[in-house]
Coordinates of C-alpha atoms in Angstrom, one line a residue:
X293 CA -65.2 40.7 42.5
X294 CA -64.9 37.6 40.5
X295 CA -66.2 37.5 37.0
X296 CA -67.5 34.8 34.6
X297 CA -64.9 32.2 33.5
X298 CA -62.3 33.8 35.8
X299 CA -59.7 31.1 36.4
X300 CA -57.4 33.2 38.6
X301 CA -57.8 34.9 42.0
X302 CA -59.7 38.2 42.4
X303 CA -57.7 41.4 42.2
X304 CA -56.3 42.3 45.6
X305 CA -57.9 45.3 47.3
X306 CA -55.6 45.2 50.3
X307 CA -51.8 44.9 50.8
X308 CA -52.2 41.5 52.5
X309 CA -54.3 40.1 49.5
X310 CA -51.6 41.3 47.1
X311 CA -49.0 39.5 49.1
X312 CA -51.1 36.4 49.1
X313 CA -51.5 36.5 45.4
X314 CA -47.7 36.9 45.0
X315 CA -47.1 33.9 47.3
X316 CA -49.6 31.8 45.3
X317 CA -47.8 32.6 42.1
X318 CA -44.4 31.9 43.8
X319 CA -45.5 28.5 45.1
X320 CA -47.2 27.7 41.7
X321 CA -43.9 28.3 39.9
X322 CA -42.0 26.0 42.2
X323 CA -44.7 23.3 41.7
X324 CA -44.4 23.8 37.9
X325 CA -40.7 23.2 38.1
X326 CA -41.1 20.1 40.2
X327 CA -43.8 18.6 37.9
X328 CA -41.7 19.4 34.8
X329 CA -38.6 17.7 36.3
X330 CA -40.6 14.6 37.4
X331 CA -42.3 14.3 34.0
X332 CA -39.0 14.5 32.2
X333 CA -37.5 11.8 34.4
X334 CA -40.5 9.5 33.9
X335 CA -40.4 10.0 30.2
X336 CA -36.6 9.3 30.1
X337 CA -37.2 6.0 32.1
X338 CA -39.8 4.9 29.6
X339 CA -37.7 5.4 26.5
X340 CA -34.3 4.2 27.9
X341 CA -33.1 0.8 28.9
X342 CA -33.8 -0.2 32.5
X343 CA -30.4 -1.8 33.1
X344 CA -27.4 0.1 34.5
X345 CA -24.3 -1.0 36.4
X346 CA -24.5 2.2 38.5
X347 CA -28.0 1.3 39.9
X348 CA -26.7 -0.8 42.8
X349 CA -25.6 2.2 44.8
X350 CA -25.5 5.9 44.4
X351 CA -24.7 8.0 47.4
X352 CA -24.6 11.2 45.4
X353 CA -28.1 11.0 43.9
X354 CA -29.5 9.9 47.3
X355 CA -27.9 12.9 48.9
X356 CA -29.2 15.2 46.2
X357 CA -32.8 14.1 46.4
X358 CA -32.7 14.5 50.2
X359 CA -31.2 18.0 50.3
X360 CA -33.1 19.4 47.3
X361 CA -36.6 19.0 48.7
X362 CA -35.4 20.5 52.0
X363 CA -34.1 23.6 50.2
X364 CA -37.4 23.9 48.2
X365 CA -39.4 23.7 51.4
X366 CA -37.3 26.6 52.9
X367 CA -38.1 28.8 49.9
X368 CA -41.8 28.0 50.4
X369 CA -41.8 28.3 54.2
X370 CA -40.0 31.6 54.6
X371 CA -42.5 33.8 52.7
X372 CA -45.4 31.8 54.1
X373 CA -44.4 32.5 57.7
X374 CA -43.8 36.1 57.0
X375 CA -47.3 36.4 55.5
X376 CA -48.9 34.6 58.4
X377 CA -47.3 37.1 60.8
X378 CA -48.5 40.1 58.7
X379 CA -52.0 38.7 58.6
X380 CA -52.3 38.3 62.4
X381 CA -50.5 41.5 63.4
X382 CA -52.7 44.5 64.2
X383 CA -50.9 47.9 64.2
X384 CA -52.7 50.9 65.8
X385 CA -56.1 50.5 64.1
X386 CA -57.8 53.8 63.0
X387 CA -61.2 52.4 63.8
X388 CA -63.0 49.2 64.9
X389 CA -65.9 47.6 63.2
X390 CA -67.9 44.8 64.9
X391 CA -69.9 42.3 62.9
X392 CA -72.5 39.9 64.4
X393 CA -73.8 37.0 62.4
X394 CA -77.5 36.1 62.6
X395 CA -79.7 33.6 60.7
X396 CA -79.5 35.0 58.1
X397 CA -78.2 38.6 58.1
X398 CA -75.3 40.6 59.5
X399 CA -75.4 43.3 62.2
X400 CA -72.7 46.0 62.3
X401 CA -71.5 48.3 65.0
X402 CA -69.0 51.1 64.6
X403 CA -67.5 50.9 68.1
X404 CA -65.7 54.3 67.9
X405 CA -68.9 56.2 67.3
X406 CA -72.0 56.7 69.4
X407 CA -75.1 54.6 68.4
X408 CA -73.8 53.9 64.9
X409 CA -75.1 50.4 64.1
X410 CA -77.4 48.8 61.6
X411 CA -78.5 45.5 60.1
X412 CA -77.5 44.4 56.6
X413 CA -79.9 42.2 54.6
X414 CA -79.6 40.9 51.1
X415 CA -81.7 42.8 48.6
X416 CA -84.5 40.4 47.4
X417 CA -84.3 39.2 43.9
X418 CA -87.6 40.9 42.9
X419 CA -86.2 44.3 44.1
X420 CA -82.9 44.1 42.1
X421 CA -82.1 46.9 39.8
X422 CA -79.7 47.0 36.8
X423 CA -77.0 48.5 39.0
X424 CA -77.1 45.8 41.7
X425 CA -75.6 42.3 41.7
X426 CA -77.9 39.4 42.4
X427 CA -77.4 37.7 45.7
X428 CA -74.5 40.0 46.5
X429 CA -75.9 43.5 47.2
X430 CA -77.3 44.5 50.6
X431 CA -79.7 47.2 51.7
X432 CA -77.2 48.7 54.1
X433 CA -73.6 48.7 52.9
X434 CA -70.5 48.9 55.2
X435 CA -68.8 52.2 54.5
X436 CA -65.1 52.3 55.4
X437 CA -62.3 54.8 54.7
X438 CA -59.6 53.6 52.4
X439 CA -55.9 53.6 53.3
X440 CA -56.8 53.2 57.0
X441 CA -56.0 50.2 59.2
X442 CA -59.4 48.7 60.2
X443 CA -59.8 46.3 63.2
X444 CA -62.6 43.8 62.6
X445 CA -64.3 42.1 65.5
X446 CA -66.5 39.2 64.6
X447 CA -69.0 37.1 66.6
X448 CA -72.3 35.3 66.1
X449 CA -75.6 35.4 67.9
X450 CA -77.0 32.0 67.1
X451 CA -74.9 29.5 65.0
X452 CA -71.5 29.5 63.3
X453 CA -70.9 32.0 60.5
X454 CA -67.9 33.2 58.7
X455 CA -67.2 36.8 57.7
X456 CA -65.4 36.6 54.3
X457 CA -64.2 39.2 51.8
X458 CA -62.1 37.4 49.1
X459 CA -60.6 40.5 47.6
X460 CA -59.3 41.6 51.0
X461 CA -57.9 38.2 51.9
X462 CA -60.1 38.2 55.1
X463 CA -62.0 35.2 56.4
X464 CA -62.9 35.2 60.1
X465 CA -65.1 32.7 61.8
X466 CA -68.1 34.1 63.8
X467 CA -68.6 31.9 66.8
X468 CA -71.3 32.4 69.4
X469 CA -69.8 33.5 72.7
X470 CA -66.4 34.3 71.3
X471 CA -64.8 37.4 69.8
X472 CA -62.5 36.8 66.8
X473 CA -60.5 39.7 65.4
X474 CA -58.6 40.5 62.2
X475 CA -57.4 43.6 60.5
X476 CA -57.2 44.9 57.0
X477 CA -56.6 48.1 55.0
X478 CA -58.3 48.9 51.7
X479 CA -56.0 50.5 49.2
X480 CA -58.4 51.8 46.6
X481 CA -62.0 53.1 46.5
X482 CA -64.8 50.9 45.2
X483 CA -67.4 48.3 46.2
X484 CA -66.2 44.9 47.6
X485 CA -68.4 41.8 47.9
X486 CA -68.3 38.7 50.1
X487 CA -70.5 36.1 51.6
X488 CA -70.8 33.9 54.7
X489 CA -68.6 31.0 54.0
X490 CA -69.8 28.8 56.8
X491 CA -72.7 26.4 56.3
X492 CA -75.1 28.1 58.7
X493 CA -78.5 26.8 57.7
X494 CA -81.1 26.8 54.9
X495 CA -80.4 30.4 53.8
X496 CA -76.6 30.2 54.2
X497 CA -76.0 31.6 50.7
X498 CA -78.3 34.5 51.2
X499 CA -76.4 36.6 53.7
X500 CA -73.9 38.6 51.6
X501 CA -71.4 41.3 52.7
X502 CA -71.0 44.5 50.8
X503 CA -68.2 47.0 51.6
X504 CA -68.0 50.5 50.1
X505 CA -64.5 51.9 50.3
X506 CA -64.5 55.7 50.2
X507 CA -62.2 58.6 51.0
X508 CA -61.7 59.9 54.5
X509 CA -63.7 63.1 53.9
X510 CA -66.6 61.1 52.3
X511 CA -66.6 58.7 55.3
X512 CA -66.7 61.6 57.8
X513 CA -69.7 63.2 55.9
X514 CA -71.4 59.8 55.9
X515 CA -71.0 59.4 59.7
X516 CA -72.2 63.0 60.2
X517 CA -75.3 62.4 58.1
X518 CA -76.2 59.3 60.2
X519 CA -75.6 61.1 63.5
X520 CA -78.0 64.0 62.7

């Protein structure tokens, strides 16, 4: 999760988020090179004379400043298109999780198991303990196995919501009457936090999302304990 005075992105908890962070740094480096070049040229113009007998025409410089931006855009577009394809592709999911947004809580259903569903409410501030995070922890956490492809199906029961986990690079709109899907894979154990990122009403900021990533054996034991 993000921390105080954190100026960078959250650490990636999925391969897709790690690729998104790499693409962010890649694009930022290109922007830095462009800004440095433009600032150098502007400073040069300020400190040099503004007359030149070569300013009337210059086919070479015009060709250069036409081709160079096109090449730069190719270096940005190729990894971007690759990343967009990876984000939308769903390869043989190991399990499916359905999330339904309500005002103002989430309902979850493990579609591959019988009668495994629950509601997830934010823990009230007066019930917070030293081990919980204010406005981020829930009474029922989503438990998911790590290193397993998860298909996420998202919808809403009343108004627009958005199921968002920044460290997974997942943000899917929850629309009434429509099923949206996405996929992700968590690559390490731990607790991941998110919130509804759609303005859905007065308590919009009080419907958090908490995912607990565990090993496959721990997940099977968790499912077995709920089925008893």
